[in-house]
Coordinates of C-alpha atoms in Angstrom, one line a residue:
Chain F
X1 CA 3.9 22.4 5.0
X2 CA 7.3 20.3 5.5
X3 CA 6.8 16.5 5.4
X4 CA 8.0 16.1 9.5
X5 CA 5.6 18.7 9.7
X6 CA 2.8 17.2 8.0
X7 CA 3.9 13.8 9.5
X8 CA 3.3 15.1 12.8
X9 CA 0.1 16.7 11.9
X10 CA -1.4 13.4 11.0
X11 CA 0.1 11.4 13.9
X12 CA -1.5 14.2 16.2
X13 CA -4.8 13.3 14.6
X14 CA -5.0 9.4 15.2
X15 CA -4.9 7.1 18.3
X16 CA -3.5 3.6 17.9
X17 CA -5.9 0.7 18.5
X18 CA -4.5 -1.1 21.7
X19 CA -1.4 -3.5 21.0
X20 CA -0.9 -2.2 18.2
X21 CA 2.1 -0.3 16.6
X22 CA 1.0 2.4 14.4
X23 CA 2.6 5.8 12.5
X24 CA 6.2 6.0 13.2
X25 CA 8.4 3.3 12.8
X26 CA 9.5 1.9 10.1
X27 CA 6.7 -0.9 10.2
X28 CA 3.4 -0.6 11.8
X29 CA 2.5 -4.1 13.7
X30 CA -0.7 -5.8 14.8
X31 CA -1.8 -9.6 15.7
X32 CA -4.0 -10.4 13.0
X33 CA -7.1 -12.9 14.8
X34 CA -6.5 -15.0 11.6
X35 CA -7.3 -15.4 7.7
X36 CA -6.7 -11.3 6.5
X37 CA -7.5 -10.1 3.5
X38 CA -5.4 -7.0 2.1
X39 CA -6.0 -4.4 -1.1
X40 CA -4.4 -1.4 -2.4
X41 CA -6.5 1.4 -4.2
X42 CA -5.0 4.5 -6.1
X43 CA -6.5 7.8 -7.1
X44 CA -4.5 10.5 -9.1
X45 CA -5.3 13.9 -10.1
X46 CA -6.9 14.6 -13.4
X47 CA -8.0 11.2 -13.6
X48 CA -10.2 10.0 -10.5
X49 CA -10.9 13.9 -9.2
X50 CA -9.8 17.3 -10.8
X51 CA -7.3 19.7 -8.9
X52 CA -10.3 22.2 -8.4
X53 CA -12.0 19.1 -5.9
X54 CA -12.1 20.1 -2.4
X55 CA -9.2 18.4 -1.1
X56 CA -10.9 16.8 2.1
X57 CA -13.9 14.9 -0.4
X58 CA -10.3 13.6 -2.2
X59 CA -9.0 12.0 0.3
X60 CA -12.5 10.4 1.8
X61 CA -12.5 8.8 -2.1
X62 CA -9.1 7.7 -1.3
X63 CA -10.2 5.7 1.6
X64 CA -13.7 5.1 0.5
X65 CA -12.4 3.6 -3.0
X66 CA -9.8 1.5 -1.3
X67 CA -12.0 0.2 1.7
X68 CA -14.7 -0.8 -0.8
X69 CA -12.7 -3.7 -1.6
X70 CA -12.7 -5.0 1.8
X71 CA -16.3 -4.8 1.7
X72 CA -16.9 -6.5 -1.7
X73 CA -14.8 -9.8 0.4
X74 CA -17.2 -9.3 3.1
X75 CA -14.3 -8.3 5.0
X76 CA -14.8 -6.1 8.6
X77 CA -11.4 -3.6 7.9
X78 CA -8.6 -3.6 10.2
X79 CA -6.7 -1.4 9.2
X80 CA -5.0 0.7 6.9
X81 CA -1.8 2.3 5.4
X82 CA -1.4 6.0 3.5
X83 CA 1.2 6.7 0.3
X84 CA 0.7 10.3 0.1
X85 CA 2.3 12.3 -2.9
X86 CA 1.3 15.6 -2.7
X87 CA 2.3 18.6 -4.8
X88 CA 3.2 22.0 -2.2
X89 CA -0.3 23.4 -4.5
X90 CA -2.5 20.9 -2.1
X91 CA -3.5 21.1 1.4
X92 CA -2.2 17.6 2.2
X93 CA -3.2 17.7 5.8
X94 CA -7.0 18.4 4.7
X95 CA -6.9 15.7 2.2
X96 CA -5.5 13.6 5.2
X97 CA -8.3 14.9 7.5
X98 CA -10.7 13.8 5.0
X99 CA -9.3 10.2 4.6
X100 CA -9.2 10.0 8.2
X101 CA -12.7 10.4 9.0
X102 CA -13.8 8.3 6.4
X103 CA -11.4 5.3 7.8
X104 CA -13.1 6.3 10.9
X105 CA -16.4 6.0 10.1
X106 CA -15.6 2.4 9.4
X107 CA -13.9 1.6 11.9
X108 CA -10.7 1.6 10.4
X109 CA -7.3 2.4 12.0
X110 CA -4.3 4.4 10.1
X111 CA -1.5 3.1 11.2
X112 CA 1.2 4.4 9.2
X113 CA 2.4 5.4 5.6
X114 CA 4.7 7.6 3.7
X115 CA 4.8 11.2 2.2
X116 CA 6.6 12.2 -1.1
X117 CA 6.0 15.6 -3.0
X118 CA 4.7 15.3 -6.4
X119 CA 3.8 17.2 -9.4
X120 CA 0.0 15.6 -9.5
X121 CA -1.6 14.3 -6.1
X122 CA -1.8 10.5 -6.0
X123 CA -2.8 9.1 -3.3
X124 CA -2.5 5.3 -2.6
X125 CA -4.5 3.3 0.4
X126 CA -4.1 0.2 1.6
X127 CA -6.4 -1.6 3.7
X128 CA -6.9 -5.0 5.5
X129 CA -9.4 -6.6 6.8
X130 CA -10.3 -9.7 8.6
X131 CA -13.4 -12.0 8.3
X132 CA -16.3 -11.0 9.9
X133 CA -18.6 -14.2 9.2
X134 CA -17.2 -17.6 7.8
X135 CA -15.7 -16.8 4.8
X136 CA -14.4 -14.3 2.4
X137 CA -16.2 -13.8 -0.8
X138 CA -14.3 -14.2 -3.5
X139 CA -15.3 -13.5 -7.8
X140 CA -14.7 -16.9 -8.8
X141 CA -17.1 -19.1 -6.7
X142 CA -20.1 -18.9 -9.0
X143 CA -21.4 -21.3 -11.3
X144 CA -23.7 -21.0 -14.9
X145 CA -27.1 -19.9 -13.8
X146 CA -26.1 -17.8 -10.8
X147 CA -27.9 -15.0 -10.7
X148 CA -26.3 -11.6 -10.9
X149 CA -27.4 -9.2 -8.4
X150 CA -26.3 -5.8 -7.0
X151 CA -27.0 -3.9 -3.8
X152 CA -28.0 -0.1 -5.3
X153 CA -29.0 1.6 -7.9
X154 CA -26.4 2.6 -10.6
X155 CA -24.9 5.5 -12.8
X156 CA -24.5 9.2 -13.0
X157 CA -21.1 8.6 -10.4
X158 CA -18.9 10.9 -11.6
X159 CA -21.3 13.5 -13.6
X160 CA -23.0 14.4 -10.2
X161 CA -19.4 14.3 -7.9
X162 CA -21.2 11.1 -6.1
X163 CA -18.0 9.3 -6.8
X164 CA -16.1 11.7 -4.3
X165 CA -18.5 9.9 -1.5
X166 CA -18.5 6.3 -2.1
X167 CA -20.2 4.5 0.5
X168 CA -18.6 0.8 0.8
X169 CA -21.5 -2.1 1.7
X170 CA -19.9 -3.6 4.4
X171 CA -23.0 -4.4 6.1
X172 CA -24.6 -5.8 2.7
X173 CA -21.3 -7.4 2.2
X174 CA -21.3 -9.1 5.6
X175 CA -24.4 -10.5 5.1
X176 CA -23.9 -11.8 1.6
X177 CA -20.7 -13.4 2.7
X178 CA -22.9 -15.0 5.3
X179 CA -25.6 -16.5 2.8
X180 CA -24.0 -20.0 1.4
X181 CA -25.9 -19.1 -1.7
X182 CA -24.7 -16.3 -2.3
X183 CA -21.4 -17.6 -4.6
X184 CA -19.3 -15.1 -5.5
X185 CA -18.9 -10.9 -5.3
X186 CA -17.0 -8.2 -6.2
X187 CA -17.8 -4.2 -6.1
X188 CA -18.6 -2.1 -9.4
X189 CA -16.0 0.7 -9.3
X190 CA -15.5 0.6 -13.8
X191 CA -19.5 -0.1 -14.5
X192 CA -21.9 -3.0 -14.8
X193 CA -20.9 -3.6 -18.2
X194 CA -17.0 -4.0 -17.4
X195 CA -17.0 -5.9 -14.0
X196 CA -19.7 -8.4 -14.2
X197 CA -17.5 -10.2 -17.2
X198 CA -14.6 -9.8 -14.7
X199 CA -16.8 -11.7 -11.8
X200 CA -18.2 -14.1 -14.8
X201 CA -14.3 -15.2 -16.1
X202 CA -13.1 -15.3 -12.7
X203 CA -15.8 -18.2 -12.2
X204 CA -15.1 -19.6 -15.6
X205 CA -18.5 -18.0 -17.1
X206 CA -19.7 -15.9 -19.4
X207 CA -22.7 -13.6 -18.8
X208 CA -25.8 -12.1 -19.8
X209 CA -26.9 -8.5 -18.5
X210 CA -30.3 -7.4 -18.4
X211 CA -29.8 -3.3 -18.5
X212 CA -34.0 -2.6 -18.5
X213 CA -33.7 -4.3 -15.3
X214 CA -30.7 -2.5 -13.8
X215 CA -32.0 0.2 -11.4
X216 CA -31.3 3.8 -12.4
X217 CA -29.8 5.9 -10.3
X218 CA -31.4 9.8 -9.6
X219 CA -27.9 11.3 -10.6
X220 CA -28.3 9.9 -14.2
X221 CA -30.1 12.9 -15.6
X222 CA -33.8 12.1 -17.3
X223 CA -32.8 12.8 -21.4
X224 CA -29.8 10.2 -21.1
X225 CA -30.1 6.4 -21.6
X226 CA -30.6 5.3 -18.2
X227 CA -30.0 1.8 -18.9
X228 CA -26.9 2.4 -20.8
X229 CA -25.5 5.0 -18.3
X230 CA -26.4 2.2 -15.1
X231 CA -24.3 -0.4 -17.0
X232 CA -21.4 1.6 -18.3
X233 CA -21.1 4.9 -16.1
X234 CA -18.2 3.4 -13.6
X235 CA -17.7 4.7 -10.0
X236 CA -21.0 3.4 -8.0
X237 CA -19.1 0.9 -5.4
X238 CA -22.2 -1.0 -5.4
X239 CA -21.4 -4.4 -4.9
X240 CA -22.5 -7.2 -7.5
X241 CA -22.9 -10.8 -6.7
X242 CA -23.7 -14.0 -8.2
X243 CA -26.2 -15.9 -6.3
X244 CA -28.1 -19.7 -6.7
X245 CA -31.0 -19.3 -8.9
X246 CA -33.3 -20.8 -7.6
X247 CA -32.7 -19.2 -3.6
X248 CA -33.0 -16.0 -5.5
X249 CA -36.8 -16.0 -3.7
X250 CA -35.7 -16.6 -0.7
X251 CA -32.2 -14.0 -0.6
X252 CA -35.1 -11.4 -1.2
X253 CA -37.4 -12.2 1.6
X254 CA -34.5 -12.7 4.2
X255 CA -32.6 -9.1 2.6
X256 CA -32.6 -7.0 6.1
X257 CA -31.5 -3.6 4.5
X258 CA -33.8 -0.8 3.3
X259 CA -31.6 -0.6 -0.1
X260 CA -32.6 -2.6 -3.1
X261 CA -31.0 -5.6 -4.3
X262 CA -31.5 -6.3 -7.6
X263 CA -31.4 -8.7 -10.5
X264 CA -28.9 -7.7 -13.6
X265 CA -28.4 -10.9 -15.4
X266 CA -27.2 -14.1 -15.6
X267 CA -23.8 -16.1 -15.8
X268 CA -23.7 -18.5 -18.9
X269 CA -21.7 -21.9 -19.2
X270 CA -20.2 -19.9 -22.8
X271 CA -17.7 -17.6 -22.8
X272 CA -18.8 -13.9 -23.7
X273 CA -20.5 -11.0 -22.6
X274 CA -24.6 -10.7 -24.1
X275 CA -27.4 -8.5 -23.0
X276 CA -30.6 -8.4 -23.5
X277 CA -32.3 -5.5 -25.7
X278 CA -35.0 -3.3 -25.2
X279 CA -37.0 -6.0 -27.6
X280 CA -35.8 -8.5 -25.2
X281 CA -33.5 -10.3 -27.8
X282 CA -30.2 -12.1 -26.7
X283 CA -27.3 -9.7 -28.5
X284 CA -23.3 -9.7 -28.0
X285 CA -23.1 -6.7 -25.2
X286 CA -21.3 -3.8 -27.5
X287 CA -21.2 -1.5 -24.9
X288 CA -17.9 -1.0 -22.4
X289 CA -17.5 0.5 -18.8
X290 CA -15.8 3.3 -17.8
X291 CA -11.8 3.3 -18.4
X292 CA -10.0 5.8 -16.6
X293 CA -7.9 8.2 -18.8
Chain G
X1 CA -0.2 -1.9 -23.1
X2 CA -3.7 -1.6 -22.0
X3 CA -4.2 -1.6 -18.2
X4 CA -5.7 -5.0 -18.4
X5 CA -2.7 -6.6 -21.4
X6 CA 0.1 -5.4 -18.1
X7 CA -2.3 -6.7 -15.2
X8 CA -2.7 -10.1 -17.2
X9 CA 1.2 -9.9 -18.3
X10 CA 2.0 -9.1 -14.4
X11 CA -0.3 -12.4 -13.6
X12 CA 1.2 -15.0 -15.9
X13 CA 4.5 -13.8 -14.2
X14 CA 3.7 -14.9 -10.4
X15 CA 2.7 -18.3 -8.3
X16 CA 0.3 -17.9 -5.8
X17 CA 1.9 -19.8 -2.5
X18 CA -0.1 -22.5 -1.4
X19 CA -3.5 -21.8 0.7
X20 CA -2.8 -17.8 -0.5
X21 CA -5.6 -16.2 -3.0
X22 CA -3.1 -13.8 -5.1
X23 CA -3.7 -10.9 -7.9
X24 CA -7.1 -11.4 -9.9
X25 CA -9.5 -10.7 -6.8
X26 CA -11.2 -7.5 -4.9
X27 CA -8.2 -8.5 -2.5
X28 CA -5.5 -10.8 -1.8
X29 CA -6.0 -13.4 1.4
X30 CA -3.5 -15.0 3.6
X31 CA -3.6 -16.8 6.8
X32 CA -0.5 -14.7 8.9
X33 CA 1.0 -17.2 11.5
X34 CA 0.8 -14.3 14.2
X35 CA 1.9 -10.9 15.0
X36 CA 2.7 -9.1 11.4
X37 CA 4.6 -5.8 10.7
X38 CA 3.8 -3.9 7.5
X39 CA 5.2 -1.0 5.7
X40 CA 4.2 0.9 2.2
X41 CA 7.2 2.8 0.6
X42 CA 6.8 5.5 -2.4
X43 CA 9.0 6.1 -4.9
X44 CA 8.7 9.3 -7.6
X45 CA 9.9 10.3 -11.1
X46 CA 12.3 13.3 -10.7
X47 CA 13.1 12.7 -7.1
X48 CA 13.9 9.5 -6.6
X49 CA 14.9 8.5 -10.0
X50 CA 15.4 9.9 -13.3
X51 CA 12.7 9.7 -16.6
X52 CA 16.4 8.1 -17.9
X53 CA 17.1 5.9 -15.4
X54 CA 16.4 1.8 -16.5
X55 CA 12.7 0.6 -15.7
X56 CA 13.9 -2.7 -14.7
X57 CA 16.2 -1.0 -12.2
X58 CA 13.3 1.5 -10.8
X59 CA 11.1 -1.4 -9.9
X60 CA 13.8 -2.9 -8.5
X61 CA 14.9 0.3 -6.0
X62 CA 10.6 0.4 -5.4
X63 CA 11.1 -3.3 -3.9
X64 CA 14.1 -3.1 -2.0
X65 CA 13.3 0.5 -0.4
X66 CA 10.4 -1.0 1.0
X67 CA 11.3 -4.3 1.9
X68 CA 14.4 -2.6 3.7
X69 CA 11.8 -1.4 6.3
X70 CA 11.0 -5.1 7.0
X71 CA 14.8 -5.7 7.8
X72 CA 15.1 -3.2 10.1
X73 CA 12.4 -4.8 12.4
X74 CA 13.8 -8.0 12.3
X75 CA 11.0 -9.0 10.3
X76 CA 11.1 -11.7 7.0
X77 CA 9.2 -11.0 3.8
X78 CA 5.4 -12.6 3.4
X79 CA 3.7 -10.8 0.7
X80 CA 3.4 -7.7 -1.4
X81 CA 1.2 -5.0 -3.2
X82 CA 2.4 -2.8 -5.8
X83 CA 0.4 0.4 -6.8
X84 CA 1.6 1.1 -10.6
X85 CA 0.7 5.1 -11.6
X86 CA 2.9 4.5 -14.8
X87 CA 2.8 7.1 -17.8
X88 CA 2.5 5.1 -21.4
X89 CA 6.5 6.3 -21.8
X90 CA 7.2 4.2 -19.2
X91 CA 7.5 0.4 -19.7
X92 CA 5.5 -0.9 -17.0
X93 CA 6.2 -4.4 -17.7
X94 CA 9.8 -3.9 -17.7
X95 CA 9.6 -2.0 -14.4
X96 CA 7.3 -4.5 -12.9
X97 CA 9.9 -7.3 -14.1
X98 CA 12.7 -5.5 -11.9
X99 CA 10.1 -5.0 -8.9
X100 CA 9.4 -8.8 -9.0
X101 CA 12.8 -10.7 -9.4
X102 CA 13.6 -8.2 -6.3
X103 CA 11.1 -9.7 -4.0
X104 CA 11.5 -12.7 -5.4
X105 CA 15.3 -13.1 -4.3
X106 CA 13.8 -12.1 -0.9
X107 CA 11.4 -14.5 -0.6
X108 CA 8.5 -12.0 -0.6
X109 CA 5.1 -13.0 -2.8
X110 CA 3.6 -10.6 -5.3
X111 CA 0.1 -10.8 -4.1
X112 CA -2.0 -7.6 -5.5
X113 CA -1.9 -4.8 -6.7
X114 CA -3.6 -1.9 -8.6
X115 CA -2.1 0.3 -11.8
X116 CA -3.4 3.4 -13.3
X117 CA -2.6 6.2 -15.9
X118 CA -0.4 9.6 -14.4
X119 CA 2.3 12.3 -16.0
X120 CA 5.0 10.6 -13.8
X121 CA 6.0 7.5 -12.9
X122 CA 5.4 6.9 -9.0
X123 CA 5.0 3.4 -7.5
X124 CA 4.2 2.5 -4.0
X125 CA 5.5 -1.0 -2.3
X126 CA 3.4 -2.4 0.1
X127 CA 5.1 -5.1 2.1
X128 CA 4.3 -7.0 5.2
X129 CA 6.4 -9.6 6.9
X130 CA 6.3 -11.7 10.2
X131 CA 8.7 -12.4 13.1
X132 CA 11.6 -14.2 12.5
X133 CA 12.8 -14.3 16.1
X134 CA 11.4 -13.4 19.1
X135 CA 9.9 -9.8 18.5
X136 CA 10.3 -6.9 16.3
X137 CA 12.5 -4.8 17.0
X138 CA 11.4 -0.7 17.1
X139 CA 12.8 2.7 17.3
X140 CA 11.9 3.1 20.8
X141 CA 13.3 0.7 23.4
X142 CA 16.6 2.6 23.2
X143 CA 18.3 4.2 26.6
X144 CA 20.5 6.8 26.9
X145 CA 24.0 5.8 27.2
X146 CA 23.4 3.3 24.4
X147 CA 25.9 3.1 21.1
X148 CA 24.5 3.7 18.0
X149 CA 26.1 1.2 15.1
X150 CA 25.8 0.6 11.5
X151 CA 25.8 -2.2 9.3
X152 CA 28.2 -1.0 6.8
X153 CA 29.6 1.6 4.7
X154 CA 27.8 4.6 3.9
X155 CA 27.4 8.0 1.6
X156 CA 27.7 8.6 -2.3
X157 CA 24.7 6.3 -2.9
X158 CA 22.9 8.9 -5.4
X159 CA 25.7 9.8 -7.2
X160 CA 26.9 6.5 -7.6
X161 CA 23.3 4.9 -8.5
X162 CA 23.8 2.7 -6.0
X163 CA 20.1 3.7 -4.7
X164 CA 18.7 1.6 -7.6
X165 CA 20.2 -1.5 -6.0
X166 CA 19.7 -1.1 -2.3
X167 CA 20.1 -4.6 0.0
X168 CA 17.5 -5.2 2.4
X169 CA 19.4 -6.1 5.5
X170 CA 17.6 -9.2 6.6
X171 CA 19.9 -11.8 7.9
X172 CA 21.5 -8.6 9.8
X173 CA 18.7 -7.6 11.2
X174 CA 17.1 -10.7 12.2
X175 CA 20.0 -11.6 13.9
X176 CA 20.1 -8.4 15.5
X177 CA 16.2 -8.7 16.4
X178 CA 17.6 -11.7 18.2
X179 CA 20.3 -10.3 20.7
X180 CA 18.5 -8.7 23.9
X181 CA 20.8 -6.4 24.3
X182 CA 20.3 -4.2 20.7
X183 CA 17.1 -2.2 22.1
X184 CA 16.2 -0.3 18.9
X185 CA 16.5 -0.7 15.2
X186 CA 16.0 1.5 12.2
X187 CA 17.1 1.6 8.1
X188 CA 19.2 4.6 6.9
X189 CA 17.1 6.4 4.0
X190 CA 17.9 9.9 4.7
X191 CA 21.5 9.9 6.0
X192 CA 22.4 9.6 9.3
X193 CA 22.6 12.8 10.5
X194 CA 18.5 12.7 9.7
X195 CA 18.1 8.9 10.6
X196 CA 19.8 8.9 14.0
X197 CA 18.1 11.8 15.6
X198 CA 14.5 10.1 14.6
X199 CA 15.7 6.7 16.9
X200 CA 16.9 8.9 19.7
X201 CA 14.2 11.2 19.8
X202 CA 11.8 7.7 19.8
X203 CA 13.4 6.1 22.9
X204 CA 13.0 9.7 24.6
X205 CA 16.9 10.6 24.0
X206 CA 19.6 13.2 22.1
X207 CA 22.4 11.8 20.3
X208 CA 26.1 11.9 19.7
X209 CA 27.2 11.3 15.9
X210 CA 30.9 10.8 15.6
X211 CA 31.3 11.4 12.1
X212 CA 35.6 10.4 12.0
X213 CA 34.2 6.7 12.7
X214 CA 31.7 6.4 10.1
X215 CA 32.7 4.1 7.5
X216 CA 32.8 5.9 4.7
X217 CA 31.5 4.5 1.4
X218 CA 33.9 4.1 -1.8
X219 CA 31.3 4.9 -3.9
X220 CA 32.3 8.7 -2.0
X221 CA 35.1 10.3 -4.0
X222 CA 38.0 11.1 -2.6
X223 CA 38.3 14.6 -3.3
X224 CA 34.8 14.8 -1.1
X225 CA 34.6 15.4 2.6
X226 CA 34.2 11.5 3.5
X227 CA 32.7 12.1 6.7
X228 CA 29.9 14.6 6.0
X229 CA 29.0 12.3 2.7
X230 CA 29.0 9.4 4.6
X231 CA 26.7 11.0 7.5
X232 CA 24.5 13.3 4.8
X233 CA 24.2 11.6 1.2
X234 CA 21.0 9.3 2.1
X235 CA 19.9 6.3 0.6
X236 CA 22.1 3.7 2.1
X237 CA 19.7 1.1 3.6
X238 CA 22.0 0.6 5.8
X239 CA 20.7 -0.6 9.2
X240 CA 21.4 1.8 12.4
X241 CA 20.9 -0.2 15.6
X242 CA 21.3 1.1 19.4
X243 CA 23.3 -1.3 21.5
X244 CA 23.6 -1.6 25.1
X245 CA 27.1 -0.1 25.6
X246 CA 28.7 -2.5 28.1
X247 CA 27.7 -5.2 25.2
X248 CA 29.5 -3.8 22.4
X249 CA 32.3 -6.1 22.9
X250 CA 30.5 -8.9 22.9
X251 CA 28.3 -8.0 20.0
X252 CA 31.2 -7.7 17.8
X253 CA 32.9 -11.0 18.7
X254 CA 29.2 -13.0 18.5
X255 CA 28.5 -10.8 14.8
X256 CA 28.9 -13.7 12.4
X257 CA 28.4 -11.4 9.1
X258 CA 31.4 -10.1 6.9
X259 CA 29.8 -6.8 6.9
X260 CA 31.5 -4.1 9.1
X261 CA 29.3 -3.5 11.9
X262 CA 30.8 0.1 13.4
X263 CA 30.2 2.3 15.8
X264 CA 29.1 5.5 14.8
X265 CA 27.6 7.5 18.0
X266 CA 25.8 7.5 21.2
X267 CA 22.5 8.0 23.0
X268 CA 22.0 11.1 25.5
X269 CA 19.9 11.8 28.2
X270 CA 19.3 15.3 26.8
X271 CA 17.6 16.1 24.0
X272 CA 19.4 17.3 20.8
X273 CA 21.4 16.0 18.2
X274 CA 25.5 16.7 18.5
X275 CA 28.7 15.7 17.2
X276 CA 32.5 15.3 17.7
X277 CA 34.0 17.6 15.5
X278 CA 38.0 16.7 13.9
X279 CA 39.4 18.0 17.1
X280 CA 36.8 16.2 19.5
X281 CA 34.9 18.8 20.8
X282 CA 31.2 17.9 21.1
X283 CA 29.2 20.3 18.5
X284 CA 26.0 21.1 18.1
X285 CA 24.9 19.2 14.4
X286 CA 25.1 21.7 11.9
X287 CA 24.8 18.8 8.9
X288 CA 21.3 17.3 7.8
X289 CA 21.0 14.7 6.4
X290 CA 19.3 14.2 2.4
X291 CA 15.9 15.7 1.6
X292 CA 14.2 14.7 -1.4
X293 CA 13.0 17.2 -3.7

């Protein structure tokens, strides 16, 4: 398919939010309602899906990925841009179909982007968002003692093709953003083991992880390490937040979603990353997350 | 370097601007001060530069291209995300170095971004600006009988490299934003025997290219045919405005710039794209303009 071709494909496809200026200009505009918040996510071929993936599932991780970011501020999304480089070997309009309908879903607007050909896909999304409660969350407003918490179970991502539907928590991140003890967030796209010392230096911690405790996710298959696979599997787009100690109770009773939040560890007024073994002994954490090739 | 040695590297190399959360969280946050335009721009390995080409220069055509999309809605520079698929041949820092000093001299804040691993280098801009006069101007408020003009030279951009250095019009096309009577605005990427029919066919019109007035580019050689290079080579980032005809005269006694601003065609009431040939008979367009590989 020709670019103008493809171009007008997509434009067919999507109706611009009211006041708004969407796909093609050379700018899409909007009146933002005040303090936005704004991320760009990339996924490339042979790296975050194969080239046998069905192209429509690649482009909902495109979007998925990218909005799970907004969601990990507490962020309601806005709206969202599309760099598509696509290789004449991929149905670029069904990888656009799919990453439509995921935007969709949350209530997301495309409102513009560009379209190169390639010799790998790569597909870059940006999304904004705006604050749906008081605040955004950020990773660096937690303190030594917080409580680390996360909203699902983890692992088993990419083994099982899960990673192809991530599902950001923008409900869950709403209403953590909306708890005052609830200090700091992020969402786990490299694994427990890689992003909560991200979270914990960000606040100027370091952290100790509790992987018997970290809920194992059905896609983790029974003979592997489920503890090891929920901290270092990567992918999940859980989200992962540091929260008061001692409301730790309370966050639990008042928790309005059927999903289970749950304790991982602990952020530490010493640098470093520790976890506690199956014997229950403190040990420098030897094991890393998932790195992309 | 390690994903995480090039993201810290990138870090130590920006200032957040006041009241701004910058590169290190899920997102970045700003408070916009109203109605915001935004644009993301690609560039690719093998099609818009060459594996030999400088990295410092290549980040700096990945900044300009896309901040050049700001200019032509009248818009100035707030902030910027940079999505980094760079192959471990490539020297990412060197190439992010060029990308920032380029939004730098712009006044345009690095703000996020996100890198990964790929077989080619490809790296999309994400910029977003705000008004700098009364609106933005679009590719639509254009009316037939309009001229068509351009902010300087073009043609032999490629061959020249010229396209690693391209100049965001901004004080050209703020100040244009700011006259009532320029009704439509848009940058040259693609020539303009590709650009102009996309800003007539957006305010509902044909066009008339005169190709004997373009100003031709000295970066054209002289042996070439001056016209068709200046109207087909691409790449200028030039800006291409419609004017309210009976205005012209007044536009060029109030322009204030040293740049030529010339006349290069006019809008129709029918649809199509035409030209004057050498003898000045109106033609259908046989030329198009550059298509990227």
């Amino acid at each position: 398919m020709k670019e103008s071709d493809l171009i007008a494909a997509i434009r067919s496809r999507v109706t611009d939010p009211s006041g708004v200026i969407g796909i093609g200009d050379d700018c899409c505009v909007w009146t933002p309602s005040g303090q936005t918040c704004l991320s760009v996510d990339t996924i490339v071929e042979g790296r975050h899906f194969r080239a046998s993936d069905e192209p429509g599932l690649v482009g909902r991780k495109a979007a998925g990925a990218a909005l799970s970011d907004l969601a990990a501020m507490g962020a309601r999304p806005i709206g969202a841009v599309v760099a598509l480089s696509c290789p004449a070997r991929w149905d670029g309009l069904a990888v656009m179909d799919g990453l439509i309908a995921e935007l969709r879903r949350h209530g997301c607007a495309l409102l513009g982007g560009d379209t190169t050909g390639s010799e790998a896909l790569v597909i870059s999304v940006t999304v904004w968002g705006e604050r749906a409660s008081a605040r955004f969350l950020t990773r660096s407003g937690a303190a030594a003692g917080d409580l680390l918490v996360v909203t699902g179970p983890l692992g088993g991502s990419l083994r099982s093709g899960r990673h192809l539907r991530p599902q950001p928590r923008f409900a869950e991140g709403q209403w953590l953003a909306d708890q005052p003890y609830v200090r700091a967030m992020m969402d786990l796209s490299d694994g427990l083991a890689a992003d909560a010392p991200k979270l914990a230096e960000a606040s100027g911690c370091g952290c100790l992880l509790l992987p018997q405790d970290v809920p194992v996710h059905p896609d983790v298959p029974e003979m592997a390490d489920g503890a090891k696979a929920a901290c270092c599997d990567g992918e999940d787009f859980e989200l992962l937040a540091a929260v008061s100690a001692e409301q730790w109770p309370h966050l639990q009773l008042a928790w309005p979603f059927p999903r289970q939040l749950a304790r991982v560890g602990w952020l530490l007024d010493r640098p470093g990353t520790f976890m506690e073994d199956r014997q229950g002994r403190v040990v420098p954490m030897t094991w890393t997350g998932f790195e992309h090739a």
